[in-house]
């Protein structure tokens, strides 16, 4: 494979990952593997510049609140998609209407819960009318996975577009186009000269993304010089060994990743809501998070005692405050007994062996051992590959399952609204009017300090009364590159951009 960026037909940088693209269609994609691809090929009204945690205009020339419940954006003049079709305010309206209309269970439509309607003011101006005014998070939402602008002339309005058709139609307008596509094996990107957004002109004209079944092969290619940069997911032992390689550089970015167990409130064990809550509390009380962090992850992750990871403004520790930090089977037994739950309780627990890194198998084997070691649970542990996993978990197939979260934007609300709001992404059948009211209150609070206090109170309210997920661990971003590679940027936007890479 060529190692120079001179000429449109030569590969300048090769990036590797064990992640998987679920879909290139934004309406069906709400996962990190798909986000990496979306980041390269789509433009957004607003986006994060490399290294920044504040949204700025991308396809937009400017965006602002023109009324308390109306957010308006004016597009740059003369924008086109990679296929030559014009990108106008109609394209933006189509993209938002399509996202909400399809409302795919694996997609990010739940993020737009506060959007009432999208109107075309003129060819370059679009107005978003919000259900609740003064939404402090809405500008940042436009830079998330609900924000890619798609071509209304080629994307179907009412169904998901297959990846091969997305590639062929080129109804996208980001810094790169896809030159060749072998899904989850090899994707080659070519710089799109028509892009005029915040990510700038790509440093390397042609980039290849190589997909690995295991980190062992990705690590070997890095060591042999056949790969320029690897991003997600190295095992803790891989990171330790790669730090010592003279020709490689280990890059670390801000934390924010959250690992947790989701409970499907419809299919999880328990005869009543009270019994189901008791089971969730008991599971949280039995699990030894510190042992997982130390023994499985070698402290590359830390215990999570909150829905919002440590280091994010607004994070608190309600799990520790209410249930304690030490595993306590005796206390868990009392919780179950008080709710009339007799045991051992049978738990069907699903995890994913490829998307969250190679240590997931070891992590969930340890969780099974901890739960069964308490004498309170019997665990049927099973694993499923990512693409099938995404489909099945949204169809009530898994009573309990592993999930991880990479924030859409750097704000504590992004760890609560997608999990606990109406039509939540987890599809866990959790919804509560009191939680909804608190979510609205914090997201529309203009006073920053008061808003952080409200987010803290919300976390305590959910942990005490519902606990629909059990947080386990949180961790940093890690990438490893050849020492000659420049521009590896890991920031709080959690967007991995090929535009900054060069060699």
Coordinates of C-alpha atoms in Angstrom, one line a residue:
X1 CA 0.0 0.0 0.0
X2 CA 1.4 3.4 -0.9
X3 CA 2.7 5.6 1.9
X4 CA 2.6 9.0 0.3
X5 CA -0.2 11.5 0.0
X6 CA 0.9 12.7 -3.4
X7 CA -1.7 12.0 -6.0
X8 CA -5.3 11.0 -5.8
X9 CA -4.6 7.3 -6.1
X10 CA -2.1 6.9 -3.3
X11 CA -2.8 6.2 0.3
X12 CA -1.2 8.8 2.6
X13 CA -2.3 7.5 6.1
X14 CA -3.7 4.1 7.1
X15 CA -5.9 4.2 10.3
X16 CA -6.9 1.0 12.0
X17 CA -9.7 0.0 14.4
X18 CA -11.6 -3.0 15.8
X19 CA -14.8 -0.9 15.8
X20 CA -17.5 -1.7 13.3
X21 CA -19.6 0.6 11.1
X22 CA -23.3 -0.2 11.8
X23 CA -24.6 2.1 9.1
X24 CA -23.5 5.0 6.9
X25 CA -27.1 6.3 7.0
X26 CA -27.3 8.9 9.9
X27 CA -30.9 7.9 10.7
X28 CA -29.7 4.4 11.7
X29 CA -26.4 5.1 13.2
X30 CA -25.8 5.9 16.9
X31 CA -22.5 4.2 17.7
X32 CA -18.8 5.1 17.7
X33 CA -17.8 3.0 14.7
X34 CA -20.4 4.7 12.5
X35 CA -19.6 8.1 14.0
X36 CA -15.9 7.9 12.8
X37 CA -17.1 7.4 9.2
X38 CA -19.8 10.1 9.5
X39 CA -17.2 12.5 10.8
X40 CA -15.3 12.2 7.6
X41 CA -18.1 12.4 5.0
X42 CA -20.9 14.6 6.4
X43 CA -21.1 18.2 7.1
X44 CA -23.1 19.7 9.9
X45 CA -24.6 23.1 10.6
X46 CA -22.4 23.4 13.6
X47 CA -19.3 21.3 14.6
X48 CA -16.4 21.1 16.9
X49 CA -13.0 22.3 15.7
X50 CA -10.2 19.9 16.6
X51 CA -9.3 20.5 20.2
X52 CA -12.3 22.6 21.0
X53 CA -15.3 21.8 23.2
X54 CA -17.5 24.6 21.8
X55 CA -19.6 24.3 18.7
X56 CA -18.9 26.7 15.8
X57 CA -20.3 27.1 12.3
X58 CA -19.6 24.3 9.8
X59 CA -22.0 24.3 6.9
X60 CA -23.7 27.3 8.6
X61 CA -22.5 30.8 8.3
X62 CA -24.1 31.7 11.6
X63 CA -26.6 30.2 14.0
X64 CA -28.5 32.0 16.8
X65 CA -31.7 32.1 18.9
X66 CA -34.0 34.4 17.0
X67 CA -36.8 33.9 19.7
X68 CA -36.7 32.0 23.0
X69 CA -38.1 28.8 21.2
X70 CA -36.7 29.4 17.7
X71 CA -33.1 28.6 16.8
X72 CA -32.1 29.8 13.3
X73 CA -29.2 29.0 11.0
X74 CA -28.0 30.7 7.8
X75 CA -26.0 28.4 5.5
X76 CA -22.9 29.5 3.6
X77 CA -23.6 30.4 0.0
X78 CA -23.0 28.0 -2.9
X79 CA -22.6 24.8 -0.9
X80 CA -22.9 21.5 -2.7
X81 CA -22.9 17.8 -2.0
X82 CA -20.2 15.6 -3.4
X83 CA -22.5 14.6 -6.2
X84 CA -22.8 18.3 -7.3
X85 CA -26.4 18.8 -6.0
X86 CA -27.0 22.0 -4.1
X87 CA -27.0 21.9 -0.3
X88 CA -29.7 24.3 0.9
X89 CA -32.1 24.9 3.7
X90 CA -34.4 22.4 2.2
X91 CA -31.6 19.8 2.6
X92 CA -31.4 20.6 6.3
X93 CA -35.2 20.4 6.8
X94 CA -35.3 17.1 4.9
X95 CA -32.5 15.7 7.1
X96 CA -34.2 16.6 10.4
X97 CA -37.7 15.5 9.2
X98 CA -36.3 12.3 7.9
X99 CA -34.5 11.5 11.2
X100 CA -37.6 12.0 13.2
X101 CA -39.9 10.3 10.7
X102 CA -37.9 7.1 10.4
X103 CA -37.2 7.1 14.1
X104 CA -35.0 4.0 13.7
X105 CA -34.6 2.1 17.0
X106 CA -30.8 2.0 16.4
X107 CA -30.7 5.7 15.4
X108 CA -30.2 8.9 17.4
X109 CA -33.6 10.5 16.8
X110 CA -34.2 10.5 20.6
X111 CA -31.8 13.4 20.9
X112 CA -34.3 15.6 19.0
X113 CA -37.0 15.1 21.6
X114 CA -37.3 18.9 22.0
X115 CA -37.6 19.7 18.3
X116 CA -41.2 20.6 17.3
X117 CA -40.6 21.5 13.7
X118 CA -38.1 22.6 11.1
X119 CA -39.0 25.4 8.7
X120 CA -37.3 26.7 5.5
X121 CA -37.2 30.5 5.8
X122 CA -35.4 30.9 2.4
X123 CA -32.8 29.0 0.4
X124 CA -30.1 29.6 2.9
X125 CA -32.0 29.9 6.2
X126 CA -33.6 27.3 8.4
X127 CA -35.5 27.8 11.6
X128 CA -35.9 25.1 14.4
X129 CA -39.0 25.6 16.6
X130 CA -38.5 24.0 20.0
X131 CA -41.1 22.5 22.2
X132 CA -39.5 24.0 25.3
X133 CA -37.7 27.4 25.0
X134 CA -34.2 28.3 26.0
X135 CA -32.8 24.8 25.4
X136 CA -29.1 25.2 26.3
X137 CA -28.1 22.0 24.6
X138 CA -29.7 22.4 21.2
X139 CA -26.8 24.1 19.4
X140 CA -24.5 21.2 20.5
X141 CA -27.0 18.6 19.3
X142 CA -26.6 19.9 15.8
X143 CA -23.0 18.7 15.9
X144 CA -24.0 15.1 17.0
X145 CA -25.2 12.1 15.1
X146 CA -28.6 13.7 14.5
X147 CA -26.8 16.5 12.7
X148 CA -25.4 15.2 9.3
X149 CA -27.0 17.0 6.4
X150 CA -28.0 14.6 3.6
X151 CA -29.1 15.1 0.0
X152 CA -32.9 15.1 -0.3
X153 CA -32.5 14.2 -4.0
X154 CA -31.0 10.8 -3.3
X155 CA -31.8 9.7 0.3
X156 CA -35.3 8.1 0.7
X157 CA -37.5 10.0 3.1
X158 CA -39.0 7.0 4.9
X159 CA -36.5 4.2 5.0
X160 CA -32.8 3.5 5.7
X161 CA -30.4 3.8 2.8
X162 CA -28.1 0.8 2.4
X163 CA -24.4 1.6 2.7
X164 CA -23.6 0.7 -0.8
X165 CA -26.2 3.2 -2.1
X166 CA -24.9 5.9 0.3
X167 CA -21.4 5.5 -1.2
X168 CA -22.6 5.5 -4.8
X169 CA -25.0 8.4 -4.5
X170 CA -22.5 10.7 -2.7
X171 CA -25.3 12.6 -1.0
X172 CA -22.9 13.9 1.6
X173 CA -20.7 17.0 1.9
X174 CA -17.9 16.5 4.5
X175 CA -14.2 16.9 4.1
X176 CA -13.9 13.4 2.4
X177 CA -15.8 11.2 0.0
X178 CA -15.6 7.5 0.0
X179 CA -13.5 6.2 -2.8
X180 CA -13.9 2.5 -2.1
X181 CA -16.0 0.6 0.4
X182 CA -15.6 -2.9 1.7
X183 CA -17.7 -2.7 4.9
X184 CA -15.8 -3.3 8.1
X185 CA -12.8 -4.5 6.1
X186 CA -11.3 -1.5 4.2
X187 CA -12.7 2.0 3.5
X188 CA -10.7 4.5 1.4
X189 CA -11.4 8.2 1.7
X190 CA -10.6 10.9 -0.9
X191 CA -10.5 14.6 0.0
X192 CA -13.6 16.5 -1.2
X193 CA -12.5 19.9 -2.6
X194 CA -16.0 21.4 -2.2
X195 CA -15.9 21.2 1.6
X196 CA -15.6 24.6 3.2
X197 CA -16.3 23.8 6.8
X198 CA -14.6 24.1 10.2
X199 CA -12.4 21.0 9.8
X200 CA -10.5 22.7 6.9
X201 CA -8.7 21.1 4.0
X202 CA -7.5 17.6 4.9
X203 CA -3.8 17.4 5.6
X204 CA -3.7 14.1 3.7
X205 CA -5.7 13.7 0.5
X206 CA -6.3 10.0 0.7
X207 CA -6.8 8.0 3.9
X208 CA -7.6 4.3 4.4
X209 CA -9.5 2.9 7.3
X210 CA -8.6 -0.8 8.0
X211 CA -10.9 -2.9 10.2
X212 CA -9.5 -5.6 12.4
X213 CA -11.2 -8.6 13.9
X214 CA -8.8 -8.6 16.9
X215 CA -6.4 -6.1 18.5
X216 CA -3.6 -8.6 18.2
X217 CA -3.4 -8.0 14.4
X218 CA -3.8 -4.3 14.8
X219 CA -1.1 -4.1 17.3
X220 CA 1.2 -6.2 15.1
X221 CA 0.6 -4.0 12.1
X222 CA 1.5 -0.9 14.1
X223 CA 4.7 -2.5 15.4
X224 CA 5.6 -3.6 11.8
X225 CA 4.9 -0.2 10.3
X226 CA 2.0 -1.5 8.2
X227 CA -0.4 0.8 10.1
X228 CA 0.0 4.5 10.9
X229 CA -2.5 5.0 13.7
X230 CA -4.8 2.7 15.7
X231 CA -7.9 4.1 17.4
X232 CA -10.2 1.8 19.5
X233 CA -9.9 -0.5 21.0
X234 CA -6.6 -1.6 22.6
X235 CA -6.5 -3.9 25.6
X236 CA -4.9 -2.5 28.8
X237 CA -1.9 -4.9 28.3
X238 CA -1.6 -3.7 24.7
X239 CA -1.3 -0.1 25.8
X240 CA 1.2 -0.9 28.5
X241 CA 3.5 -2.8 26.0
X242 CA 3.1 -0.2 23.2
X243 CA 4.2 2.6 25.5
X244 CA 7.6 1.1 25.5
X245 CA 8.0 0.9 21.7
X246 CA 10.5 3.5 20.3
X247 CA 8.8 4.0 17.0
X248 CA 5.3 4.5 18.4
X249 CA 3.5 7.2 20.4
X250 CA 0.6 6.5 22.7
X251 CA -2.0 9.4 22.7
X252 CA -4.5 9.9 25.5
X253 CA -7.6 12.1 25.4
X254 CA -10.1 13.3 28.0
X255 CA -12.2 10.8 29.8
X256 CA -15.9 10.5 29.4
X257 CA -16.5 6.9 28.2
X258 CA -19.0 5.2 30.5
X259 CA -19.5 1.4 30.7
X260 CA -22.7 0.1 32.3
X261 CA -25.4 -2.6 32.4
X262 CA -28.8 -1.8 30.9
X263 CA -31.9 -3.4 32.3
X264 CA -34.9 -3.9 30.0
X265 CA -37.7 -3.0 32.4
X266 CA -40.1 -5.1 30.4
X267 CA -38.2 -8.4 30.2
X268 CA -35.9 -8.4 33.3
X269 CA -36.7 -10.7 36.2
X270 CA -39.1 -9.6 38.9
X271 CA -42.9 -9.9 39.2
X272 CA -43.6 -6.2 40.2
X273 CA -41.8 -2.9 39.6
X274 CA -40.8 -3.0 43.2
X275 CA -39.1 -6.4 42.8
X276 CA -37.4 -5.3 39.6
X277 CA -36.0 -2.2 41.3
X278 CA -34.8 -4.4 44.2
X279 CA -33.0 -6.7 41.7
X280 CA -31.3 -3.7 40.0
X281 CA -30.2 -2.4 43.4
X282 CA -28.9 -5.8 44.5
X283 CA -26.9 -6.2 41.3
X284 CA -25.3 -2.8 41.8
X285 CA -24.5 -3.5 45.4
X286 CA -22.9 -6.9 44.7
X287 CA -20.6 -5.8 41.8
X288 CA -17.0 -4.9 42.9
X289 CA -16.1 -2.0 40.5
X290 CA -12.7 -1.5 41.9
X291 CA -11.8 -5.2 41.2
X292 CA -12.9 -4.7 37.6
X293 CA -10.8 -1.6 37.2
X294 CA -7.7 -3.1 38.7
X295 CA -7.8 -6.7 37.7
X296 CA -9.3 -6.5 34.2
X297 CA -8.4 -3.0 33.1
X298 CA -5.1 -2.3 34.9
X299 CA -6.5 1.1 36.1
X300 CA -7.0 2.3 32.5
X301 CA -10.6 2.6 33.7
X302 CA -11.8 3.8 37.1
X303 CA -14.9 2.8 39.0
X304 CA -18.0 4.7 38.0
X305 CA -20.5 5.6 40.8
X306 CA -22.5 8.0 38.7
X307 CA -24.4 8.2 35.4
X308 CA -22.1 11.2 34.6
X309 CA -18.4 10.2 34.6
X310 CA -15.9 11.8 36.9
X311 CA -14.4 15.0 35.4
X312 CA -17.5 16.1 33.5
X313 CA -18.9 19.3 35.1
X314 CA -22.1 18.2 37.0
X315 CA -20.8 14.7 37.9
X316 CA -21.7 13.5 41.4
X317 CA -21.4 10.1 43.1
X318 CA -25.0 9.0 44.0
X319 CA -24.3 5.3 43.6
X320 CA -21.5 5.5 46.2
X321 CA -23.6 7.8 48.4
X322 CA -26.7 5.6 48.4
X323 CA -25.3 2.1 47.9
X324 CA -21.7 2.3 49.0
X325 CA -18.5 1.6 47.1
X326 CA -17.6 -1.8 48.5
X327 CA -19.4 -5.0 47.3
X328 CA -21.9 -5.9 50.0
X329 CA -23.8 -9.2 49.4
X330 CA -25.4 -9.1 52.9
X331 CA -26.9 -5.7 52.1
X332 CA -28.0 -6.9 48.7
X333 CA -29.7 -9.9 50.3
X334 CA -31.7 -7.6 52.6
X335 CA -32.8 -5.5 49.6
X336 CA -34.1 -8.6 47.8
X337 CA -35.8 -10.0 50.9
X338 CA -37.6 -6.7 51.7
X339 CA -39.1 -6.8 48.2
X340 CA -40.2 -10.5 48.5
X341 CA -37.6 -11.7 46.0
X342 CA -36.5 -15.3 46.6
X343 CA -33.3 -16.5 45.0
X344 CA -31.1 -17.2 43.5
X345 CA -32.4 -14.8 40.8
X346 CA -31.7 -16.0 37.3
X347 CA -30.1 -13.3 35.1
X348 CA -29.8 -13.6 31.3
X349 CA -26.9 -11.2 30.7
X350 CA -25.6 -10.4 27.2
X351 CA -22.3 -8.7 26.3
X352 CA -20.5 -7.8 23.1
X353 CA -17.0 -9.3 22.5
X354 CA -15.8 -6.9 19.7
X355 CA -17.2 -3.4 20.0
X356 CA -16.0 -2.5 23.5
X357 CA -12.6 -4.0 23.2
X358 CA -11.0 -7.4 23.8
X359 CA -11.3 -7.2 27.6
X360 CA -15.1 -7.4 27.5
X361 CA -15.0 -11.2 27.8
X362 CA -12.8 -11.0 30.9
X363 CA -14.9 -8.2 32.3
X364 CA -18.2 -10.0 32.1
X365 CA -16.7 -13.3 33.2
X366 CA -15.6 -11.4 36.4
X367 CA -19.1 -9.8 36.7
X368 CA -20.7 -13.3 36.4
X369 CA -18.3 -14.6 39.1
X370 CA -19.1 -11.7 41.4
X371 CA -22.9 -12.0 41.1
X372 CA -22.9 -15.8 41.5
X373 CA -20.3 -15.6 44.3
X374 CA -22.9 -13.7 46.3
X375 CA -25.2 -16.7 46.3
X376 CA -28.0 -14.4 45.2
X377 CA -27.9 -14.8 41.4
X378 CA -27.5 -17.4 38.7
X379 CA -26.1 -15.8 35.5
X380 CA -26.6 -17.1 32.0
X381 CA -23.8 -15.2 30.2
X382 CA -23.9 -15.0 26.4
X383 CA -22.2 -12.8 23.7
X384 CA -23.2 -11.6 20.3
X385 CA -21.3 -9.7 17.6
X386 CA -21.9 -6.0 17.3
X387 CA -24.1 -5.6 14.2
X388 CA -26.5 -8.3 15.4
X389 CA -26.2 -7.1 19.0
X390 CA -27.4 -3.6 18.0
X391 CA -30.5 -5.0 16.3
X392 CA -31.4 -7.5 19.0
X393 CA -31.0 -5.3 22.0
X394 CA -33.5 -2.8 20.5
X395 CA -36.1 -5.6 20.0
X396 CA -36.3 -6.7 23.7
X397 CA -34.1 -9.7 23.2
X398 CA -31.8 -9.0 26.1
X399 CA -33.2 -8.6 29.7
X400 CA -29.8 -7.3 30.8
X401 CA -26.9 -6.2 28.5
X402 CA -23.6 -4.5 28.3
X403 CA -23.4 -1.0 26.9
X404 CA -20.9 1.8 26.7
X405 CA -21.4 5.5 26.0
X406 CA -19.2 7.9 24.2
X407 CA -20.7 11.4 24.6
X408 CA -22.2 13.2 21.7
X409 CA -21.0 16.5 23.1
X410 CA -19.2 17.5 26.2
X411 CA -22.1 18.2 28.6
X412 CA -23.5 16.3 31.5
X413 CA -27.0 16.4 30.0
X414 CA -25.7 14.0 27.3
X415 CA -25.4 11.3 29.9
X416 CA -28.9 11.7 31.2
X417 CA -31.3 12.8 28.5
X418 CA -30.5 10.0 26.0
X419 CA -30.7 7.4 28.8
X420 CA -33.7 8.6 30.8
X421 CA -35.8 10.9 28.6
X422 CA -38.8 10.0 26.4
X423 CA -38.1 7.6 23.6
X424 CA -34.7 7.0 25.1
X425 CA -31.9 5.5 23.0
X426 CA -31.6 2.5 25.3
X427 CA -35.1 1.4 24.4
X428 CA -35.3 0.1 28.0
X429 CA -38.9 0.9 28.5
X430 CA -38.0 3.4 31.2
X431 CA -39.9 6.7 31.4
X432 CA -41.0 8.8 34.4
X433 CA -42.8 12.1 34.3
X434 CA -40.8 13.4 37.3
X435 CA -37.5 12.6 35.6
X436 CA -38.8 14.2 32.4
X437 CA -39.7 17.4 34.2
X438 CA -36.2 17.5 35.8
X439 CA -34.6 17.0 32.4
X440 CA -36.5 19.9 31.0
X441 CA -35.6 22.1 34.0
X442 CA -31.9 21.5 33.8
X443 CA -31.6 21.8 30.0
X444 CA -33.4 25.1 29.9
X445 CA -31.7 26.7 33.0
X446 CA -29.5 29.6 31.7
X447 CA -27.7 30.0 35.0
X448 CA -24.7 27.6 34.7
X449 CA -24.2 27.0 38.5
X450 CA -27.9 26.3 39.1
X451 CA -28.0 24.0 36.1
X452 CA -25.1 21.9 37.5
X453 CA -26.9 21.7 40.8
X454 CA -30.1 20.5 39.1
X455 CA -28.1 17.9 37.2
X456 CA -26.6 16.6 40.5
X457 CA -30.1 16.4 42.1
X458 CA -31.4 14.6 39.0
X459 CA -28.7 11.9 39.3
X460 CA -29.5 11.3 42.9
X461 CA -33.3 11.1 42.2
X462 CA -32.7 8.5 39.4
X463 CA -30.2 6.5 41.5
X464 CA -32.5 6.4 44.5
X465 CA -35.8 5.7 42.8
X466 CA -35.2 3.9 39.5
X467 CA -31.6 2.8 38.8
X468 CA -32.5 1.7 35.2
X469 CA -28.8 1.3 34.4
X470 CA -26.0 0.2 36.7
X471 CA -22.8 2.2 36.0
X472 CA -19.6 0.2 36.2
X473 CA -16.5 2.0 34.8
X474 CA -15.3 5.1 33.0
X475 CA -12.2 5.6 31.0
X476 CA -10.0 7.7 28.8
X477 CA -9.6 7.8 25.0
X478 CA -6.5 6.1 23.6
X479 CA -4.9 6.0 20.2
X480 CA -1.5 4.7 19.2
X481 CA 0.4 6.0 16.2
X482 CA 3.7 5.8 14.3
X483 CA 6.0 8.4 15.8
X484 CA 6.1 10.1 12.4
X485 CA 2.3 10.7 12.3
X486 CA 1.2 14.2 13.1
X487 CA -2.2 15.6 14.1
X488 CA -3.7 12.8 16.2
X489 CA -6.3 14.7 18.1
X490 CA -8.4 13.2 21.0
X491 CA -10.7 15.8 22.6
X492 CA -13.9 16.1 24.5
X493 CA -16.0 16.1 21.3
X494 CA -15.1 12.3 20.9
X495 CA -14.8 12.9 17.2
X496 CA -11.8 11.2 15.6
X497 CA -10.9 13.3 12.5
X498 CA -8.8 12.1 9.6
X499 CA -8.5 15.7 8.3
X500 CA -5.7 16.5 10.8
X501 CA -3.6 13.4 10.2
X502 CA -0.4 13.6 8.2
X503 CA 2.9 11.8 7.8

